[in-house]
Short mmCIF file of C-alpha atoms and ligand atoms in Angstrom, two decimals:
data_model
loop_
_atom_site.label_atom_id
_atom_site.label_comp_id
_atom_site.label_asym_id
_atom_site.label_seq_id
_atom_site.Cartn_x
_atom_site.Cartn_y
_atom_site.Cartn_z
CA UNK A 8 21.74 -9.33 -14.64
CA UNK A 9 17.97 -9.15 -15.28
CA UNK A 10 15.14 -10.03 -12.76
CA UNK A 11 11.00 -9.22 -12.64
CA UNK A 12 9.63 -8.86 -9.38
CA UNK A 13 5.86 -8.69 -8.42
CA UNK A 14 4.75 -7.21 -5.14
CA UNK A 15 1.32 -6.26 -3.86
CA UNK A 16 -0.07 -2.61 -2.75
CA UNK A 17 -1.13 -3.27 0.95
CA UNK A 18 -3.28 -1.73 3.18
CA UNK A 19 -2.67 -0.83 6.99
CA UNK A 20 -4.93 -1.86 9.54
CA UNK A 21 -2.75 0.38 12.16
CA UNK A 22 -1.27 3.56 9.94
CA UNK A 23 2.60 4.83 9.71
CA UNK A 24 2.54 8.48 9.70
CA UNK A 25 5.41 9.80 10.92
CA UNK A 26 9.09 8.85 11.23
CA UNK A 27 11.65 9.31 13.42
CA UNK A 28 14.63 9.25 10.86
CA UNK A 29 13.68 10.94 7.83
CA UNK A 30 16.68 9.53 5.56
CA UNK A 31 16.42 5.65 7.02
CA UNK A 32 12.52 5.91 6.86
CA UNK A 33 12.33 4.56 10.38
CA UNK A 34 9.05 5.27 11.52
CA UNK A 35 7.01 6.68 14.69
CA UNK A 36 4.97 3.77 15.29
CA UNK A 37 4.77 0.06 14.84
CA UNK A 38 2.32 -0.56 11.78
CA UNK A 39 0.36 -3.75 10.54
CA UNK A 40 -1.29 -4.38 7.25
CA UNK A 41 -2.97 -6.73 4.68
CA UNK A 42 -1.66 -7.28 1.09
CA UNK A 43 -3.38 -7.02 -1.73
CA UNK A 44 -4.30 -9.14 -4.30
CA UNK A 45 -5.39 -6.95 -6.90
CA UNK A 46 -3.27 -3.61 -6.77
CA UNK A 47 -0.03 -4.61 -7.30
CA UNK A 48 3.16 -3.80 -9.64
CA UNK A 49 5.50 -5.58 -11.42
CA UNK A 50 9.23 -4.21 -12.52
CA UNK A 51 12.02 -5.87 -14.49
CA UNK A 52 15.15 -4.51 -13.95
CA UNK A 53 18.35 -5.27 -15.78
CA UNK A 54 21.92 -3.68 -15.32
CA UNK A 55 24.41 -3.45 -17.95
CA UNK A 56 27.63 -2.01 -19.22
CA UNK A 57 25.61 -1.24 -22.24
CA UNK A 58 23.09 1.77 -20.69
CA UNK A 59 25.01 4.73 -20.19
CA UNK A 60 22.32 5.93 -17.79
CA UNK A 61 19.49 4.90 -15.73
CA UNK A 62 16.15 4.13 -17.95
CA UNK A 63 13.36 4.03 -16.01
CA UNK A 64 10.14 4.18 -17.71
CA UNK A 65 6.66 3.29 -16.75
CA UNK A 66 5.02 0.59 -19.07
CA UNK A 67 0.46 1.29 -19.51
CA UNK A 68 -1.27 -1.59 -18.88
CA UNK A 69 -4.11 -2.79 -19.88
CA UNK A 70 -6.09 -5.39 -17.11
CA UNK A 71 -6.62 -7.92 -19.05
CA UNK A 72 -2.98 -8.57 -19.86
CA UNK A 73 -2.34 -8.40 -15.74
CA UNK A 74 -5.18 -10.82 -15.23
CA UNK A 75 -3.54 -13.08 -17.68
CA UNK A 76 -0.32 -12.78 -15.79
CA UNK A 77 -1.90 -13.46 -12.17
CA UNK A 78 -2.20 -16.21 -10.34
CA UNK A 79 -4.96 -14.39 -7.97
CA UNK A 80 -8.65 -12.96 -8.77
CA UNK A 81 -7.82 -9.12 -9.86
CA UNK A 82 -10.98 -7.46 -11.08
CA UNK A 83 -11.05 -3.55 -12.37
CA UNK A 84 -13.81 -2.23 -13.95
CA UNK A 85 -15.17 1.55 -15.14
CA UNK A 86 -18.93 2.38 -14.14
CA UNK A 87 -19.45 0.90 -17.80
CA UNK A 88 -17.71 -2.38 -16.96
CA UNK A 89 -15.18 -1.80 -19.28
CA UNK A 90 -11.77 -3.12 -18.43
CA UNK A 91 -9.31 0.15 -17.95
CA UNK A 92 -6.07 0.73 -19.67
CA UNK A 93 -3.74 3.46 -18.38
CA UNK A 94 -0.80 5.90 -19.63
CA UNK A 95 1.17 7.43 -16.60
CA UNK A 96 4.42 8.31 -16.26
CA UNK A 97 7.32 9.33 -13.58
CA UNK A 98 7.96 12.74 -12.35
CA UNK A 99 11.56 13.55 -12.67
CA UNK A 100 11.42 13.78 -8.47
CA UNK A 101 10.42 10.02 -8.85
CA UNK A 102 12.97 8.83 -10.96
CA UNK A 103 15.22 10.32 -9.13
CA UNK A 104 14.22 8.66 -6.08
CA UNK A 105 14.28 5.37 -7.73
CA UNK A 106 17.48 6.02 -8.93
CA UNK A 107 18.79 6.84 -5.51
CA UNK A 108 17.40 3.58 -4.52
CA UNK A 109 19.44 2.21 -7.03
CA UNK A 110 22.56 3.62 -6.47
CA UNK A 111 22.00 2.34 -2.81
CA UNK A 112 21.34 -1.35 -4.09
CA UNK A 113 24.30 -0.89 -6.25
CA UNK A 114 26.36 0.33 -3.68
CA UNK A 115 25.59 -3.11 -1.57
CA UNK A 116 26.40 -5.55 -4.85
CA UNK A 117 29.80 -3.07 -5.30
CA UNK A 118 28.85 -2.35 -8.79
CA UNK A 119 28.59 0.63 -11.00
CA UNK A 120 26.62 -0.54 -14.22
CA UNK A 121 23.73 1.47 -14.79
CA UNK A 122 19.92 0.13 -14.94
CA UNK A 123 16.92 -0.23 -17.08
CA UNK A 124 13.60 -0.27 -15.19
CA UNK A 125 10.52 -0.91 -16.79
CA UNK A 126 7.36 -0.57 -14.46
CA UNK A 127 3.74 -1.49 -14.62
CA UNK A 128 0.57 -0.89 -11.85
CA UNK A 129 -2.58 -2.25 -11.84
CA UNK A 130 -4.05 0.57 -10.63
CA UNK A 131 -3.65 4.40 -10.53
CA UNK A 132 -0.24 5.65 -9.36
CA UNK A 133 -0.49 8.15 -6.56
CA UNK A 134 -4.11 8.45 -5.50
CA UNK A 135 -3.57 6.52 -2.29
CA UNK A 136 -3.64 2.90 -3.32
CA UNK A 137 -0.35 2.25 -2.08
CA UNK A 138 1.87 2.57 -5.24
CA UNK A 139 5.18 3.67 -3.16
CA UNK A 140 4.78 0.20 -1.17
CA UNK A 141 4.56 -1.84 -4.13
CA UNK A 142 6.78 -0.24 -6.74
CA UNK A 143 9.63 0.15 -3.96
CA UNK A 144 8.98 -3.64 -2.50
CA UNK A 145 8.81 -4.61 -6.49
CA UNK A 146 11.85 -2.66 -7.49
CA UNK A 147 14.02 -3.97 -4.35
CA UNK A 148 13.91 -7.57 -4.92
CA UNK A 149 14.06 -7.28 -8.78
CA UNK A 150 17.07 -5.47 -8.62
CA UNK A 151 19.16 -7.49 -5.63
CA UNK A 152 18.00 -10.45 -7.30
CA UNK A 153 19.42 -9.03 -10.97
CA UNK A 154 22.71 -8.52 -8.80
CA UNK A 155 23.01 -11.43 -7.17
CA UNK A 156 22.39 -10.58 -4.21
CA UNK A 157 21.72 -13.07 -1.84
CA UNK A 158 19.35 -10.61 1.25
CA UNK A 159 17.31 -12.97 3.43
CA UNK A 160 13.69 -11.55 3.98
CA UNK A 161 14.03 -9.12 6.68
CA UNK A 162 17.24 -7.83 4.82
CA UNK A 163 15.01 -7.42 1.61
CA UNK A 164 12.36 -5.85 4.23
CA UNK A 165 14.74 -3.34 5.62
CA UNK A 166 16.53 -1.98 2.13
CA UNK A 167 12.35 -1.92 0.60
CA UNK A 168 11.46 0.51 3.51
CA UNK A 169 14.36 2.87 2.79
CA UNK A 170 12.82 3.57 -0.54
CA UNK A 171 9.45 4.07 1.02
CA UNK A 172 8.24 2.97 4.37
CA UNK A 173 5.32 1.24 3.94
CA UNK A 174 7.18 -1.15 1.16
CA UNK A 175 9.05 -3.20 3.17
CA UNK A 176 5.16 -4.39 4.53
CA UNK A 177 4.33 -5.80 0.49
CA UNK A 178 7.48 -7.94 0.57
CA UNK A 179 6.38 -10.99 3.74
CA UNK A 180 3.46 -13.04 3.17
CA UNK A 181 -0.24 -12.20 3.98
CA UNK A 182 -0.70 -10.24 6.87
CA UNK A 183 2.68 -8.54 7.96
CA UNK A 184 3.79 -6.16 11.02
CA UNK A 185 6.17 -3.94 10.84
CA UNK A 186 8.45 -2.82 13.72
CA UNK A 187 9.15 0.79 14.81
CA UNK A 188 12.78 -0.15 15.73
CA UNK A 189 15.07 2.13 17.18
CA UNK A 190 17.85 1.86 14.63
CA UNK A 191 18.15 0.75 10.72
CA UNK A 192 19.15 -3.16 11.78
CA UNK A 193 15.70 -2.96 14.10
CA UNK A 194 13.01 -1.88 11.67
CA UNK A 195 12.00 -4.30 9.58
CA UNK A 196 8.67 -6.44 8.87
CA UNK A 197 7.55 -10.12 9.20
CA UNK A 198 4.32 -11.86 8.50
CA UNK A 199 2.18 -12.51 11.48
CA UNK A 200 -0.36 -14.59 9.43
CA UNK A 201 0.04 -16.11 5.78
CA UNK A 202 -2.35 -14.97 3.32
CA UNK A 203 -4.67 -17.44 3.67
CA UNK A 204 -5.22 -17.29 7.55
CA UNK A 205 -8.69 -15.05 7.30
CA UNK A 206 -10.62 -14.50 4.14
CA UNK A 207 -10.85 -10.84 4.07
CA UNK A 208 -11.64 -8.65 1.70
CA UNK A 209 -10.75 -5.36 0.78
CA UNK A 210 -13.22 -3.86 -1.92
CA UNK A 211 -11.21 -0.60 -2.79
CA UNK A 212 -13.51 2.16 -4.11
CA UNK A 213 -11.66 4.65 -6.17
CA UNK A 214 -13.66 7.92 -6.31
CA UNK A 215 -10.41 9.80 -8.51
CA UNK A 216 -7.27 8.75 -10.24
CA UNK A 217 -5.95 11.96 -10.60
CA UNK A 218 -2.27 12.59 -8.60
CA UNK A 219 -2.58 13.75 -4.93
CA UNK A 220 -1.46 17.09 -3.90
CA UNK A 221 0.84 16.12 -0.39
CA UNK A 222 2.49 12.60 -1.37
CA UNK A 223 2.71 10.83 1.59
CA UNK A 224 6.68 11.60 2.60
CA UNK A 225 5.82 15.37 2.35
CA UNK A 226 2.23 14.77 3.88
CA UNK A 227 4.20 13.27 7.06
CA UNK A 228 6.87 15.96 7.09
CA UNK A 229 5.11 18.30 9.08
CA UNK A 230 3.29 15.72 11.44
CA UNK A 231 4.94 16.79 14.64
CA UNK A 232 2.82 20.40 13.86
CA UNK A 233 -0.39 18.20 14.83
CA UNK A 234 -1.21 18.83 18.32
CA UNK A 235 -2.69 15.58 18.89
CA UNK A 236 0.33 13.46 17.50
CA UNK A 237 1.62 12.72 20.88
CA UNK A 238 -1.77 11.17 22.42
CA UNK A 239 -1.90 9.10 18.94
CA UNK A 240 1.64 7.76 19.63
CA UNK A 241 1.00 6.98 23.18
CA UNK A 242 -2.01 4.40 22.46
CA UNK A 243 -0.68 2.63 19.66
CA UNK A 244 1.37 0.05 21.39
CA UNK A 245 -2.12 -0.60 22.89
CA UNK A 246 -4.08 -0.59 19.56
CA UNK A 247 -0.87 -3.13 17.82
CA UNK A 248 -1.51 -5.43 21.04
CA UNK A 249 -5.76 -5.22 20.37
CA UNK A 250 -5.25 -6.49 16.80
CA UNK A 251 -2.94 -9.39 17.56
CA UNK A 252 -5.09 -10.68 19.94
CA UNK A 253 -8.07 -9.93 17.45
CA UNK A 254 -7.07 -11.80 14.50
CA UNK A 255 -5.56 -14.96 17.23
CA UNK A 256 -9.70 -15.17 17.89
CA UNK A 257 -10.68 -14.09 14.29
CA UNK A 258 -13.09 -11.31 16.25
CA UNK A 259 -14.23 -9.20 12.98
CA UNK A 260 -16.78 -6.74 14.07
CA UNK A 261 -14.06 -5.83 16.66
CA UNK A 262 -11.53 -5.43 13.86
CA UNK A 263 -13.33 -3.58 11.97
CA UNK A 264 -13.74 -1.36 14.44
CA UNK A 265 -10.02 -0.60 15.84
CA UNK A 266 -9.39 -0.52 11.74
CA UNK A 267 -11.48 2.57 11.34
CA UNK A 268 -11.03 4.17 14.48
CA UNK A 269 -7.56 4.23 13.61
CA UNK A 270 -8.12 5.37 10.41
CA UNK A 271 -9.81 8.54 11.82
CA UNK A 272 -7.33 8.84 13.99
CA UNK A 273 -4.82 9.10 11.40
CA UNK A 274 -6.74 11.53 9.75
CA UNK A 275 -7.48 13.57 12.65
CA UNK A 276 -3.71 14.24 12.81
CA UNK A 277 -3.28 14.61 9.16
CA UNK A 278 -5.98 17.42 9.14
CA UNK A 279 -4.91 19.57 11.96
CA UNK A 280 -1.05 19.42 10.62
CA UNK A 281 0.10 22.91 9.91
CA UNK A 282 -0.42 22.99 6.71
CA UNK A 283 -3.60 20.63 7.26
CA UNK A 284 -3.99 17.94 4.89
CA UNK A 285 -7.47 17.02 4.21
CA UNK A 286 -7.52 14.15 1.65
CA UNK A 287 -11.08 13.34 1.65
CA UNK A 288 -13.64 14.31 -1.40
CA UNK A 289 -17.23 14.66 -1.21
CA UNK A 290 -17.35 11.28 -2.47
CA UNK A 291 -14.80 9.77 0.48
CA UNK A 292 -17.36 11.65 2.54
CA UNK A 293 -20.35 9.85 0.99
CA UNK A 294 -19.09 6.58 1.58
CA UNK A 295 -18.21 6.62 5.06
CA UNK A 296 -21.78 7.97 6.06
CA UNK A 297 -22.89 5.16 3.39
CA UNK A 298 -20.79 2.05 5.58
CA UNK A 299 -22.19 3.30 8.38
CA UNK A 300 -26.12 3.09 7.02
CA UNK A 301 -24.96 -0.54 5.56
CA UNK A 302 -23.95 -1.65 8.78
CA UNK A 303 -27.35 -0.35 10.59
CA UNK A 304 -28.91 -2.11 8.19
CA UNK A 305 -26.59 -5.35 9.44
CA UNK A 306 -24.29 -5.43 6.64
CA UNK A 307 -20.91 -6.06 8.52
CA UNK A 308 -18.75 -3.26 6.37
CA UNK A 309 -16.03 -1.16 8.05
CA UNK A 310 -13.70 1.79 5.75
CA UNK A 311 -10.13 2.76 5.91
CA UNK A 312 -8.62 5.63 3.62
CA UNK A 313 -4.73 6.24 3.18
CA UNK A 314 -2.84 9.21 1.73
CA UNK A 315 -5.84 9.99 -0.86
CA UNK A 316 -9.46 10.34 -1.06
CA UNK A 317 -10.08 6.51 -1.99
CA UNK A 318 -12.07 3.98 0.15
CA UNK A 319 -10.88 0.66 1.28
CA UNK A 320 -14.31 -1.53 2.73
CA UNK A 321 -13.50 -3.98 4.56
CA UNK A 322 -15.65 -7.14 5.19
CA UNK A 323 -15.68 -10.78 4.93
CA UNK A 324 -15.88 -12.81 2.18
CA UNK A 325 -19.08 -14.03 2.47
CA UNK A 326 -20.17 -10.44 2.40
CA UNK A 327 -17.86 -9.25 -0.62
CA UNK A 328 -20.82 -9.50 -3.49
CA UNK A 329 -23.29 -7.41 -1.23
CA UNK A 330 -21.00 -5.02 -0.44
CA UNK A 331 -20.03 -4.21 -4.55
CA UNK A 332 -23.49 -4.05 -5.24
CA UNK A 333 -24.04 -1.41 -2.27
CA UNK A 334 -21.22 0.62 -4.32
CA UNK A 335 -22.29 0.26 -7.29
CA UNK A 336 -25.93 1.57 -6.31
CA UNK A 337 -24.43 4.74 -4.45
CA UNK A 338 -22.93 5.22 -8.45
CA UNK A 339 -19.35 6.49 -7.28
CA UNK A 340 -17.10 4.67 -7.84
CA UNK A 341 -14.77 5.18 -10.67
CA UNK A 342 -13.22 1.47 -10.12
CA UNK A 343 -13.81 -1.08 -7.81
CA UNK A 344 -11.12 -3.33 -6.83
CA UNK A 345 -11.51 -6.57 -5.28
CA UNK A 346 -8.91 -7.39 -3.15
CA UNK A 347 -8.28 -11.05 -1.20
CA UNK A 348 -5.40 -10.93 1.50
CA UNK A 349 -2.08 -11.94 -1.02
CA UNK A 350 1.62 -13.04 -0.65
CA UNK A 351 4.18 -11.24 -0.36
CA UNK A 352 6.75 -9.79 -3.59
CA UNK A 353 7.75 -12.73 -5.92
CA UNK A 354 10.18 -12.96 -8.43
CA UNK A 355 8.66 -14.22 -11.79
CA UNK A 356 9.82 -15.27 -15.00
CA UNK A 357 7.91 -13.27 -17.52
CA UNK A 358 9.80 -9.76 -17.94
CA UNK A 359 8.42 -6.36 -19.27
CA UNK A 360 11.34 -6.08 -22.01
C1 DP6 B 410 -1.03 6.77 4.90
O1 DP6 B 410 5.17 4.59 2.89
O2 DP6 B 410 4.14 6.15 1.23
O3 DP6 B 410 -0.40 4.94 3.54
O4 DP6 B 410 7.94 6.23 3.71
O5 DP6 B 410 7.62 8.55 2.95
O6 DP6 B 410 7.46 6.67 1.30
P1 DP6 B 410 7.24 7.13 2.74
O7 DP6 B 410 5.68 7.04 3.01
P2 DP6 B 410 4.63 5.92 2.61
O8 DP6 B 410 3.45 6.26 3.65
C2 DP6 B 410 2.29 5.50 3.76
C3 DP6 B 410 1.34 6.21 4.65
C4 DP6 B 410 -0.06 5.62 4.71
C5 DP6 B 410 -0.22 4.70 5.93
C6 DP6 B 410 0.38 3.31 5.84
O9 DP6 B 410 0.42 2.72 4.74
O10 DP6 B 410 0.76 2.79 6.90
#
């Protein structure tokens, strides 16, 4: 009755923001994303008669215990090259959206034992690296697997995204698309690509660690208030079409550009919400006007930013040690994570308790 899962943090290349069906998490749009090899989290998760509630309990890591415990490059440094340990812990609004996610996981296997959860990230929890995709994608298989449950992959994908939409993306291989759907049994995610298709990288620049204000399922909330929501839905079909056909021909300065276009456009809509949401820092600021100069100077770098004021650049691998040593001169970046397009979530054998 005890499993570990692993699953990576991923980052979309075309955004979800916005759902049609707040309680099933169906989204807006169709999205499409990269996972990640470095930002990921693992959770064990064992049920038994002998808990008389739900533990759940987040477990500090330090990085040199998760680099141990990968299989793939993960690299996380402080501006003093120190390797970072961290102490976090759950809100009582996410525990008790894990335990809901539970009970509906429990519901499924027809059982009523409660759960201990122990979680661990390797990297900061809430400051738009993705944490909600992971932990939920990481959380899902450990506990169907510690029931017995036996989901195939898009089952696993659709029960991940009802505990947070972008998770069911970290659970297929490499690079995965996810559909909009038009009911529960419709939206789910595959991988278009495995992991090793394209050697991308995704050098993610965190500028702050500290929580962000609007998480992303409030954030999204009020996204019908933008005015330009509509004209963002109505090219997307067009922009999910552009990228297939973009990584079938491996075209990357044209990638790069639909990936931040999109990003902007995303953000456009997230800033003229009512409330706005403006998610950028001075910092977030600095580095897009700094990929820009890079690239006039011929450096092929391109940026995408989620639900927090953190940078993903994205070049190619042959670029990757140019491109850290760009951030570390701008003297920024509070961590730099280097990223390589990863597998999906795994189940492993070594648990947290
Ligand atoms: C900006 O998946 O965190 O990262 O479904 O409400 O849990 P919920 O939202 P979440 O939203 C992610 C939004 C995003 C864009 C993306 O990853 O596609």
């Amino acid at each position: 009755m005890k499993a570990t899962a692993r699953a990576p943090a991923n980052i979309a290349f075309i955004k979800y923001w916005g759902k049609q069906d707040e309680k099933l998490r169906l989204p807006l749009n169709a999205s499409f994303s990269m996972n990640l090899s470095g930002a990921f989290t693992t959770t064990t998760v064992e049920f038994s008669k002998k808990y008389t509630q739900d533990i759940i309990e987040f477990v500090s890591a330090r990085h040199a215990e998760l680099v141990s415990a990968s299989k793939k490059v993960y690299r996380s440094r402080n501006e003093f090259g120190m390797i970072v340990a961290r102490d976090e812990k759950f809100s009582l609004e996410e525990k008790n959206r894990i335990i809901k996610h539970l009970d509906l996981i429990r519901a499924k296997a027809g059982i009523s034992a409660m759960a201990k959860v122990f979680t661990q990230n390797s990297f900061p929890k809430g400051a738009g690296a993705a944490a909600s995709a992971s932990g939920f994608a990481a959380l899902t298989m450990a506990a169907a697997t510690a029931l017995g449950l036996a989901l195939s992959e898009k089952e696993l994908t659709m029960l991940a995204r009802i505990g947070s939409g972008s998770a069911c993306r970290s659970i297929p291989d490499g690079f995965v698309m996810w559909e909009k759907g038009t009911g529960s049994e419709s939206s789910y995610a595959y991988s278009l690509y495995p992991s090793d298709y394209w050697d991308l990288r995704d050098v993610l620049v965190i500028v702050a660690s500290e929580m962000k204000k609007f998480l992303s399922t409030e954030g999204m909330s009020y996204v019908q208030s933008s005015p330009f929501l509509q004209s963002r839905l109505r090219r997307i079909p067009e922009k999910i079409n552009r990228i297939q056909e973009l990584f079938s021909r491996k075209d990357f300065p044209a990638l790069g550009e639909l990936i931040e276009k999109e990003c902007l456009n995303m953000h456009a809509v997230m800033m003229t919400q009512a409330p706005p949401i403006f998610y950028w820092m001075t910092e977030t600021l600095k580095l897009i006007h700094a990929v820009y100069e890079w690239r006039a100077q011929g450096l092929p770098v391109y940026f995408t930013i989620d639900a927090g004021p953190n940078v993903h650049l994205i070049c190619e691998a042959k670029d990757e040690q140019k491109v850290i040593e760009k951030v570390k001169q701008l003297g920024i970046a509070k961590e730099i994570v280097v990223n390589m397009p990863a597998d999906g979530t795994k189940i492993i054998e070594e648990h947290l308790f």
